[in-house]
PDB file of C-alpha atoms in Angstrom:
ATOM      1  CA  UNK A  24       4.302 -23.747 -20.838  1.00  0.00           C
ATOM      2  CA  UNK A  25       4.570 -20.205 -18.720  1.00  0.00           C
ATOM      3  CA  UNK A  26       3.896 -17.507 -20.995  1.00  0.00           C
ATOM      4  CA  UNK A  27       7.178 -15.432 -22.149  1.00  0.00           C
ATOM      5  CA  UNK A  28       6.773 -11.944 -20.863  1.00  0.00           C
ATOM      6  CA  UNK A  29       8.926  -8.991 -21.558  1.00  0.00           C
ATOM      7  CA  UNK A  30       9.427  -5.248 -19.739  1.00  0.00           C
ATOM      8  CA  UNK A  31      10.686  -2.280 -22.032  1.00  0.00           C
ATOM      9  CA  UNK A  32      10.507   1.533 -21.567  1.00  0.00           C
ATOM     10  CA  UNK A  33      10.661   4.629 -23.585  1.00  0.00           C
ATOM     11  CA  UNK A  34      13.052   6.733 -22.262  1.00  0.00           C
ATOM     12  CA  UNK A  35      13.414  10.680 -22.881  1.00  0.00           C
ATOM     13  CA  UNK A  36      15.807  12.435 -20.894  1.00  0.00           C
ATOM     14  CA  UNK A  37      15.571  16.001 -22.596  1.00  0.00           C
ATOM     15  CA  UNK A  38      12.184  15.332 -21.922  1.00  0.00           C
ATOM     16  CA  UNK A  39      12.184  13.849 -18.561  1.00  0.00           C
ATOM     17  CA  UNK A  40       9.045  11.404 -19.525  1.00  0.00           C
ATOM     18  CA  UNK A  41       9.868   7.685 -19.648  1.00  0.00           C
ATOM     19  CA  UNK A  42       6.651   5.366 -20.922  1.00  0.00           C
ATOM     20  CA  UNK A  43       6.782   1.575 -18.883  1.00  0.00           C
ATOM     21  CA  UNK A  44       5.377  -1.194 -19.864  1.00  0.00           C
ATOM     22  CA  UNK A  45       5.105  -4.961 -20.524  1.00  0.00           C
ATOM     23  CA  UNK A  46       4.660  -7.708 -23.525  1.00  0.00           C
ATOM     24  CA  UNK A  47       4.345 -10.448 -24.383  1.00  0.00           C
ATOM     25  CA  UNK A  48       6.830 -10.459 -27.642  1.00  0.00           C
ATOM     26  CA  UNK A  49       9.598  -8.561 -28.186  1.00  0.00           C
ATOM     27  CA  UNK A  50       7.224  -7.318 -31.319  1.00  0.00           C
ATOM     28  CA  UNK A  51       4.574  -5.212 -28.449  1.00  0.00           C
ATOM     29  CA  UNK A  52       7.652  -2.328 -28.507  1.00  0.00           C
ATOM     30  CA  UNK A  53       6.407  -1.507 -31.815  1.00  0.00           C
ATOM     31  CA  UNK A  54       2.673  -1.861 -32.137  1.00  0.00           C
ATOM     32  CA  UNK A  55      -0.444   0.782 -31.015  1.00  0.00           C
ATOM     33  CA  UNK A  56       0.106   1.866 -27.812  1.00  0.00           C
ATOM     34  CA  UNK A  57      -2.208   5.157 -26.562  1.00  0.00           C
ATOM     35  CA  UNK A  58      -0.973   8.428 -28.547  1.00  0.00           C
ATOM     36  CA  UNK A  59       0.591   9.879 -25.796  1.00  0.00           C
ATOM     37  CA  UNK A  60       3.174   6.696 -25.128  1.00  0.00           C
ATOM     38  CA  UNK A  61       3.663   6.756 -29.247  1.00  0.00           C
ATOM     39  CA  UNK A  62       5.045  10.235 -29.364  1.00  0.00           C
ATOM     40  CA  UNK A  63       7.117   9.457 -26.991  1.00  0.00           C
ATOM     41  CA  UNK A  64       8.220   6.697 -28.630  1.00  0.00           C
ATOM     42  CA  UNK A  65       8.902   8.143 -32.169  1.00  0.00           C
ATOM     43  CA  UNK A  66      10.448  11.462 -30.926  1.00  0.00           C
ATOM     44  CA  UNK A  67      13.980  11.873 -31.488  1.00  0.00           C
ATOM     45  CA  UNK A  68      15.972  11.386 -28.600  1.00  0.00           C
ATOM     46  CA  UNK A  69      13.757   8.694 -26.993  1.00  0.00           C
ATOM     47  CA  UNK A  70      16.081   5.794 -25.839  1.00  0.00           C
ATOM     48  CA  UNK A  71      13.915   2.353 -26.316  1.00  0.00           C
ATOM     49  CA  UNK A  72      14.993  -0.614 -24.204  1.00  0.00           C
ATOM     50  CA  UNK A  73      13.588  -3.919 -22.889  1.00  0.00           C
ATOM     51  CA  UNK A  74      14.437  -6.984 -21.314  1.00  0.00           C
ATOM     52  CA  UNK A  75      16.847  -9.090 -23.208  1.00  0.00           C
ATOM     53  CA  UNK A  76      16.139 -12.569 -21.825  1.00  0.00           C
ATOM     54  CA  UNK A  77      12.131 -12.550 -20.914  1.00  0.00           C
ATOM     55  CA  UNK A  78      10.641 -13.041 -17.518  1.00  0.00           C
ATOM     56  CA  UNK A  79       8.875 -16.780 -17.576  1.00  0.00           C
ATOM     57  CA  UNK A  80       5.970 -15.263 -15.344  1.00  0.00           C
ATOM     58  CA  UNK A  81       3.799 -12.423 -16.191  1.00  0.00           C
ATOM     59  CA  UNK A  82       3.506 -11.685 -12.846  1.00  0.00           C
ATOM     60  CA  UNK A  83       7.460 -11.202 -12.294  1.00  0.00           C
ATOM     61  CA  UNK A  84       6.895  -8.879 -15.618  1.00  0.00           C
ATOM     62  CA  UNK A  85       4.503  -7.006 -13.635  1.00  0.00           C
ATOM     63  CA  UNK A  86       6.513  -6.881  -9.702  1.00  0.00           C
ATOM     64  CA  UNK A  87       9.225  -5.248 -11.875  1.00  0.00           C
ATOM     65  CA  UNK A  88       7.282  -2.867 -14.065  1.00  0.00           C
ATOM     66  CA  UNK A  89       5.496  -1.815 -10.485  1.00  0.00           C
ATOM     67  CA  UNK A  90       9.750  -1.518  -9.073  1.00  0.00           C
ATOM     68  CA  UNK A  91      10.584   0.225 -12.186  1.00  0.00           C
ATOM     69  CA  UNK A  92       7.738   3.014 -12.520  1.00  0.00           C
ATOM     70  CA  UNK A  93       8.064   3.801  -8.333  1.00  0.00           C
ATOM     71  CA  UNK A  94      11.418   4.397  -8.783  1.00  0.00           C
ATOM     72  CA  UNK A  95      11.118   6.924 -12.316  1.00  0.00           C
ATOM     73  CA  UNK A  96       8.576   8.561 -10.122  1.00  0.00           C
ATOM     74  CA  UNK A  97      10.526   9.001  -7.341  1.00  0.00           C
ATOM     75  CA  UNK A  98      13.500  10.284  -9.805  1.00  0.00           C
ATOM     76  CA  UNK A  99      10.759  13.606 -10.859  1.00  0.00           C
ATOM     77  CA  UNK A 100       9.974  11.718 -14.418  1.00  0.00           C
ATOM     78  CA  UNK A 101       6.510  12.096 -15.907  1.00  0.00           C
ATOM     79  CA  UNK A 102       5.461   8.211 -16.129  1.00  0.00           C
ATOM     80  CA  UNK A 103       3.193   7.034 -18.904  1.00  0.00           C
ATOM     81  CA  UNK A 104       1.242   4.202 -18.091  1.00  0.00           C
ATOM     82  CA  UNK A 105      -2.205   2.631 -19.515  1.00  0.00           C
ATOM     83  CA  UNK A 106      -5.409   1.830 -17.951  1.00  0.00           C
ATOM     84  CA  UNK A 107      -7.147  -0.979 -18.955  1.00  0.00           C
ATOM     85  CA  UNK A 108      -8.683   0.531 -21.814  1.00  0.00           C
ATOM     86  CA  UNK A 109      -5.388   1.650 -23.436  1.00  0.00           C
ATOM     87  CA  UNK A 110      -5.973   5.421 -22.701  1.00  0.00           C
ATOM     88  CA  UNK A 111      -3.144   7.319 -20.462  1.00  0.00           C
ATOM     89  CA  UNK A 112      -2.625   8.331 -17.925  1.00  0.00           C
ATOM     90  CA  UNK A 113       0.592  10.119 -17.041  1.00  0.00           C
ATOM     91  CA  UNK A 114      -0.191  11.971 -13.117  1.00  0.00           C
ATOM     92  CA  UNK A 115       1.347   9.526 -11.223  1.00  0.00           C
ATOM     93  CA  UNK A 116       2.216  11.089  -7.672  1.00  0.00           C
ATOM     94  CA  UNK A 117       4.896   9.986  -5.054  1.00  0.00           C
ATOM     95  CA  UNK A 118       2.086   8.468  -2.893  1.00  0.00           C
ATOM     96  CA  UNK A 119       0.553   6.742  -5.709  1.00  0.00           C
ATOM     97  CA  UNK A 120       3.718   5.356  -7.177  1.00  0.00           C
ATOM     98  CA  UNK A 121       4.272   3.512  -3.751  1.00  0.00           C
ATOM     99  CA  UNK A 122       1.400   1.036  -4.877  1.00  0.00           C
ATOM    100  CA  UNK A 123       1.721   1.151  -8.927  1.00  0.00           C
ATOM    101  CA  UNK A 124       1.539  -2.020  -9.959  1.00  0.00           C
ATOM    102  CA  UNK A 125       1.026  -1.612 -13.963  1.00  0.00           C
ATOM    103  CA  UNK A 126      -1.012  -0.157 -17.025  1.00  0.00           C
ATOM    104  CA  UNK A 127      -3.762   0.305 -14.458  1.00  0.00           C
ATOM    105  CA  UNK A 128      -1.477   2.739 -12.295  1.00  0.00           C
ATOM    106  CA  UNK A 129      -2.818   3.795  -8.828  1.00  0.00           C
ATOM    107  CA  UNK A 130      -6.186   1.907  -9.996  1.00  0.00           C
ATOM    108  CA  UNK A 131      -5.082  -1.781  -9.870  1.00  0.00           C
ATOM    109  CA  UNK A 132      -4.357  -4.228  -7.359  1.00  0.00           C
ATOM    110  CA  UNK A 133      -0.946  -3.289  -5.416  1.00  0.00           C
ATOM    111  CA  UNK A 134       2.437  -5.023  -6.263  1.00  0.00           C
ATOM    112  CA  UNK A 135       4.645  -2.508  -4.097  1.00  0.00           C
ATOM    113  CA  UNK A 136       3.706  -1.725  -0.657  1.00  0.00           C
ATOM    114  CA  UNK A 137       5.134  -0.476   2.972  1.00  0.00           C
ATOM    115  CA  UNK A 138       7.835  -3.481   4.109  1.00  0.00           C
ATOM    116  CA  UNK A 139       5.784  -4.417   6.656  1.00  0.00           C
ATOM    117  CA  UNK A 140       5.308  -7.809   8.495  1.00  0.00           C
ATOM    118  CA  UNK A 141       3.190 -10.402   6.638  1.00  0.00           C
ATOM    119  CA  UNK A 142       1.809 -13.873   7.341  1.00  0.00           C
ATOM    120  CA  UNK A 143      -1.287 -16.002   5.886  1.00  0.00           C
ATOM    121  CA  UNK A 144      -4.136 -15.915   7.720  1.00  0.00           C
ATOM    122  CA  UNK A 145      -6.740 -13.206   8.224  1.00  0.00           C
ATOM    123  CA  UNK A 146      -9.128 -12.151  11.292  1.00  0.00           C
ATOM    124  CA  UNK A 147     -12.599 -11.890  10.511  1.00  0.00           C
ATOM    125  CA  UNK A 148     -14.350  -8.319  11.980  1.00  0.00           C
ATOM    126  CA  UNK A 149     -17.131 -10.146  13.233  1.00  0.00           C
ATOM    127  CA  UNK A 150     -14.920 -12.243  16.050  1.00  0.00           C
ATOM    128  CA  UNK A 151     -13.774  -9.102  17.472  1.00  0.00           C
ATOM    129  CA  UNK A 152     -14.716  -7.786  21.140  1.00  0.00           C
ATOM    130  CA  UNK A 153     -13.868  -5.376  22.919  1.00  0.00           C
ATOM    131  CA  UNK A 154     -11.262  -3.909  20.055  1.00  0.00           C
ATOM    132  CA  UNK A 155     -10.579  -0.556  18.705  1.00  0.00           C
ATOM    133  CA  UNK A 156      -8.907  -0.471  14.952  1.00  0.00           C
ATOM    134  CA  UNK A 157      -7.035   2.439  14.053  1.00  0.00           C
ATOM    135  CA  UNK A 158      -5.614   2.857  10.532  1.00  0.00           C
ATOM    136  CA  UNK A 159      -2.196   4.115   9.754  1.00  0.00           C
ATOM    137  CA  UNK A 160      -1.011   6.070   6.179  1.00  0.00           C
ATOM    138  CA  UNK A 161       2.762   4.228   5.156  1.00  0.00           C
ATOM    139  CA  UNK A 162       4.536   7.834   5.305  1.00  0.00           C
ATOM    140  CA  UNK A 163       5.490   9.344   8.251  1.00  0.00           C
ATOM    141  CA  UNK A 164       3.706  12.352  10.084  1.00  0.00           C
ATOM    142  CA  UNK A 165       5.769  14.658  11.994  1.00  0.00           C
ATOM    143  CA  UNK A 166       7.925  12.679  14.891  1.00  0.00           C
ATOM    144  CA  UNK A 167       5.369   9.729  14.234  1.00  0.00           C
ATOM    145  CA  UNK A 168       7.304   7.136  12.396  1.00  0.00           C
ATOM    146  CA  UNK A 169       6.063   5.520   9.239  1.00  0.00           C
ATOM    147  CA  UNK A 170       5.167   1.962   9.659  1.00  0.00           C
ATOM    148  CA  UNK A 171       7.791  -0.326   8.223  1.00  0.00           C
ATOM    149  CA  UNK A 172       8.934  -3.280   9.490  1.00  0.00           C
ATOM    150  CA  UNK A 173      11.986  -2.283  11.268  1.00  0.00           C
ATOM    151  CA  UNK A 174      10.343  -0.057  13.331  1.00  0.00           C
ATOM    152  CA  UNK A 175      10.210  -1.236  17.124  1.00  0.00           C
ATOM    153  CA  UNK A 176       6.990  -1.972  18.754  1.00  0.00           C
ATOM    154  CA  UNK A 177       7.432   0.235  21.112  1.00  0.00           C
ATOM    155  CA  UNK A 178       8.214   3.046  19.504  1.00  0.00           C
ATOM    156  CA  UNK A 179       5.261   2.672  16.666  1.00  0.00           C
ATOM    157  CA  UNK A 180       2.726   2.133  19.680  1.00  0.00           C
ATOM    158  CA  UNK A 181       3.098   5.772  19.898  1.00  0.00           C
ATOM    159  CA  UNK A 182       1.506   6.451  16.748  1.00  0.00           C
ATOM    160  CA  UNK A 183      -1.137   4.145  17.151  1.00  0.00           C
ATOM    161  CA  UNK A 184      -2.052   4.279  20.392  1.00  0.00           C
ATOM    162  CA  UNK A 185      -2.641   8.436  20.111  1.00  0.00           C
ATOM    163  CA  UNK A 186      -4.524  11.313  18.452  1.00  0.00           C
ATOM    164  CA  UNK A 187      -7.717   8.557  18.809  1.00  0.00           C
ATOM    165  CA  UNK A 188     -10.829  10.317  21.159  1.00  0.00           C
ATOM    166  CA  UNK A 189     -12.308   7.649  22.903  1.00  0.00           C
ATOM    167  CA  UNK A 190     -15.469   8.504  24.422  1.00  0.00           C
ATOM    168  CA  UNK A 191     -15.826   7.898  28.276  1.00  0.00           C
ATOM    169  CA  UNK A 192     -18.480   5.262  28.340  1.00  0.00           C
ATOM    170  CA  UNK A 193     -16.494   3.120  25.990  1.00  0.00           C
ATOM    171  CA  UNK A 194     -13.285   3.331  27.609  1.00  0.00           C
ATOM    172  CA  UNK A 195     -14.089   0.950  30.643  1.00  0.00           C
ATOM    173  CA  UNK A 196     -14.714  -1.429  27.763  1.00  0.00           C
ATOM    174  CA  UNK A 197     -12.063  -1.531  25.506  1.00  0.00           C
ATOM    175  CA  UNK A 198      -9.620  -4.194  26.159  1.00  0.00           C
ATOM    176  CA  UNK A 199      -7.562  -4.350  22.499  1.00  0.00           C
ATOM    177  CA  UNK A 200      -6.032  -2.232  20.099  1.00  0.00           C
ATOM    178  CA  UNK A 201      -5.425  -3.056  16.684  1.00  0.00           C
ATOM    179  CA  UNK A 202      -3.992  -0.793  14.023  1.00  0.00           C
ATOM    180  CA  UNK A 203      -4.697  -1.546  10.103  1.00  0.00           C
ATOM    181  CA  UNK A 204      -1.829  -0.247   7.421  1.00  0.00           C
ATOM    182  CA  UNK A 205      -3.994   2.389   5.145  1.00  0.00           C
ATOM    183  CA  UNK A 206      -5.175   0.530   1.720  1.00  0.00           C
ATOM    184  CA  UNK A 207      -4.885  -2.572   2.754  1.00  0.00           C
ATOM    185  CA  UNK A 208      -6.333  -4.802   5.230  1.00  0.00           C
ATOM    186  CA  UNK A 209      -2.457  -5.480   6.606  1.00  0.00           C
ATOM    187  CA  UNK A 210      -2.429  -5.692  10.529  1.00  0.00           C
ATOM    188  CA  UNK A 211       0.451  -3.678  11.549  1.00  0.00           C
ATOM    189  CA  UNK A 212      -0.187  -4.047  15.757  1.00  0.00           C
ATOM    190  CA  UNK A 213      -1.995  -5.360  17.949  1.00  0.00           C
ATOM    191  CA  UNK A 214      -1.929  -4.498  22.051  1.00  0.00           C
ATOM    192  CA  UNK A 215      -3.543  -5.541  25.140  1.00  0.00           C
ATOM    193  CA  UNK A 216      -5.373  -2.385  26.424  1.00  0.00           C
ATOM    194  CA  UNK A 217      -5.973  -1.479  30.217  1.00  0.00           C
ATOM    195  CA  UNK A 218      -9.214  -1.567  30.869  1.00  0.00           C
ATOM    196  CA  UNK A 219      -8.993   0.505  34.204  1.00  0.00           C
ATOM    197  CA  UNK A 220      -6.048   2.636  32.884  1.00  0.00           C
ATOM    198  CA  UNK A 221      -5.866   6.458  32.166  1.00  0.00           C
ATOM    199  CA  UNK A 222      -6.634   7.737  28.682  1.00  0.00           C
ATOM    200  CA  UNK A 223      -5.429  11.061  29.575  1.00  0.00           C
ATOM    201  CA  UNK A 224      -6.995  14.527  30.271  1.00  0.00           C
ATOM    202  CA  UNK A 225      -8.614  14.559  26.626  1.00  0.00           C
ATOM    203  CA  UNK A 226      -9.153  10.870  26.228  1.00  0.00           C
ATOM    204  CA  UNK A 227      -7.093  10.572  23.378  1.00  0.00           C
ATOM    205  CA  UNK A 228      -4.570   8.144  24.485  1.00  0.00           C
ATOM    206  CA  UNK A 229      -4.959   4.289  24.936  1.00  0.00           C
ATOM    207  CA  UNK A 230      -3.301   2.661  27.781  1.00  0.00           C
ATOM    208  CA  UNK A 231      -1.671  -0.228  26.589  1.00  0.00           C
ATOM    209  CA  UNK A 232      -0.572  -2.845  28.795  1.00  0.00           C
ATOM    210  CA  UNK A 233       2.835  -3.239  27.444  1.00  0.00           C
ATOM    211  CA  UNK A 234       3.867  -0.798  24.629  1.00  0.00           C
ATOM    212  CA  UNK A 235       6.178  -3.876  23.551  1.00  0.00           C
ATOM    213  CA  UNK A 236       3.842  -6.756  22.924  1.00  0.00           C
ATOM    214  CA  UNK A 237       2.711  -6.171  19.576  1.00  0.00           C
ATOM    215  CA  UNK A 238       1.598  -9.496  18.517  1.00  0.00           C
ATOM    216  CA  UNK A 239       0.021 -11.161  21.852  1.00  0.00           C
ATOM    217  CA  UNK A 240      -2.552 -13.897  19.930  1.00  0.00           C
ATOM    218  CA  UNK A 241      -0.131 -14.346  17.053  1.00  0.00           C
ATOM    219  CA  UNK A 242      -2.617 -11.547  14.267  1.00  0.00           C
ATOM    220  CA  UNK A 243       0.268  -9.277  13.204  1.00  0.00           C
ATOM    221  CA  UNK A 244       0.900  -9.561   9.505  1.00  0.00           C
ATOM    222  CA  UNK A 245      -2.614 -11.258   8.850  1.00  0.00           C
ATOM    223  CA  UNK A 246      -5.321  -9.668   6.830  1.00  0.00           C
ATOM    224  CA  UNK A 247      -8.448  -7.806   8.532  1.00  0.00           C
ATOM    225  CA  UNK A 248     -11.622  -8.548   6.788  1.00  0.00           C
ATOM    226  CA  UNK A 249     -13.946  -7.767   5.275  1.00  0.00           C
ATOM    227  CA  UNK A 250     -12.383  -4.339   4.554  1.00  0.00           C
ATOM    228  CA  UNK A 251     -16.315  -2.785   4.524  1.00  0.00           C
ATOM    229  CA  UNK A 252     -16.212  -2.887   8.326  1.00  0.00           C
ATOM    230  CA  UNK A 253     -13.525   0.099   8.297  1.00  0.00           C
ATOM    231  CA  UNK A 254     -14.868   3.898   7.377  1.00  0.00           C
ATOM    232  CA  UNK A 255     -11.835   5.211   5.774  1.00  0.00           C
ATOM    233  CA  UNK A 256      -9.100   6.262   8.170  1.00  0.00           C
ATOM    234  CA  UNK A 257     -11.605   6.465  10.863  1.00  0.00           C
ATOM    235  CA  UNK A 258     -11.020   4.817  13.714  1.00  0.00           C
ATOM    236  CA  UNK A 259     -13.450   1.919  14.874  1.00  0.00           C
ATOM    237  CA  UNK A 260     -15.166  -0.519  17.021  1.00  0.00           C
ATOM    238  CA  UNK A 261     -15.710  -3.763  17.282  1.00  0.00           C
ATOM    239  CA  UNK A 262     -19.776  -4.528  16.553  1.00  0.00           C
ATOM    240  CA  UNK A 263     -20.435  -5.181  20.824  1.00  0.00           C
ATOM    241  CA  UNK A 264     -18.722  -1.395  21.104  1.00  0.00           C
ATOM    242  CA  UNK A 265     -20.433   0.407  18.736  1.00  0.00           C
ATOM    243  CA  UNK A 266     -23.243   2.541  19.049  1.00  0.00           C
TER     244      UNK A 266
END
């Protein structure tokens, strides 16, 4: 049998801090908790609540903790959360609330994320040839749009295809484009590059074959791996490219 789980919150308006967690008994409101989430708890004016009828998955317990904290963070609360060792930690920022997930915070493995495209399947690094990977941040920048789902090809091609200096010698040889969603190994695009076209006067502009096809061999929404091939938000080559 699934193992009952329950969500509940300490809630202080006067003091805009709300503590959110989850248990598994209705009894975890009440026992040790870090000192920080305690005071909160036993101050006056501190609204408790939880989940009347449990979740029957710990992970549903732990999707709606991740919903629950984004959205207090988003309101301007202070959220109290745990780390794995039961200490607190209560700097949670806008960008890091996008991928809370639970008592780990910003640390753990992501439950909310950019609503981007996803399927199963991943493309391993080492087939590549030929590609440059770009990685995108999930917020916008300036008139560069941020990379969700209902964004048209066309129009995000714009922010992946630029800002990227390509080198001369390796632009004869670049024939694909791929561009990675920032944290995660989530392939947001993926274009057919010209390998006789323009990159512009500073070489900082791919020339895709058609701004539109996003998803020519099928990749978009798969995985990239292993994530080790990537340098941060660097762009990079595939192995027969570099050097």
């Amino acid at each position: 049998m699934a193992q009952e789980t329950y969500l509940y919150l300490y809630d202080n308006l006067e003091l805009n801090k709300v503590y959110i967690g989850i248990g598994d008994s209705m009894d975890r409101v009440w026992q040790s908790h870090n000192p920080e989430a305690e005071a909160l708890r036993d101050v006056p004016g501190t609204t408790i609540l939880q989940t009347v009828t449990p979740f029957s998955k710990r992970a549903d317990a732990r999707k709606a903790e991740a919903i629950a904290i984004h959205i207090a963070a988003r309101m301007g609360k202070t959220v109290i959360v745990e780390d794995d060792e039961g200490r607190a930690s209560s700097e949670i920022s806008e960008e890091g609330a996008v991928f809370t997930v639970n008592r780990a915070g910003v640390e753990s493995t992501k439950e909310l994320g950019p609503a981007v495209f996803l399927r199963e399947g991943e493309v391993d690094y080492s087939d590549l040839r030929g590609t440059a990977i770009v990685t995108i941040k999930s917020e916008s920048m300036d008139d560069r749009p941020a990379p969700y789902g209902g964004v048209s090809a066309a129009s995000f091609s714009e922010r992946a295809r630029q800002w990227w200096s390509v080198g001369t010698a390796k632009q004869p040889r670049i024939t694909r484009l791929i561009a990675v969603l920032s944290g995660s190994d989530v392939i947001l695009g993926d274009w057919d590059v010209d390998p006789a076209g323009s990159y512009g006067p500073d070489g900082d502009v791919f020339p895709l074959c058609d701004p539109e096809q996003d998803d020519p061999r099928g990749v978009k929404g798969m995985r990239l791996v292993p994530r080790s091939a990537r340098r941060g938000g660097k762009m990079v080559y595939s192995s027969d490219l570099r050097g």
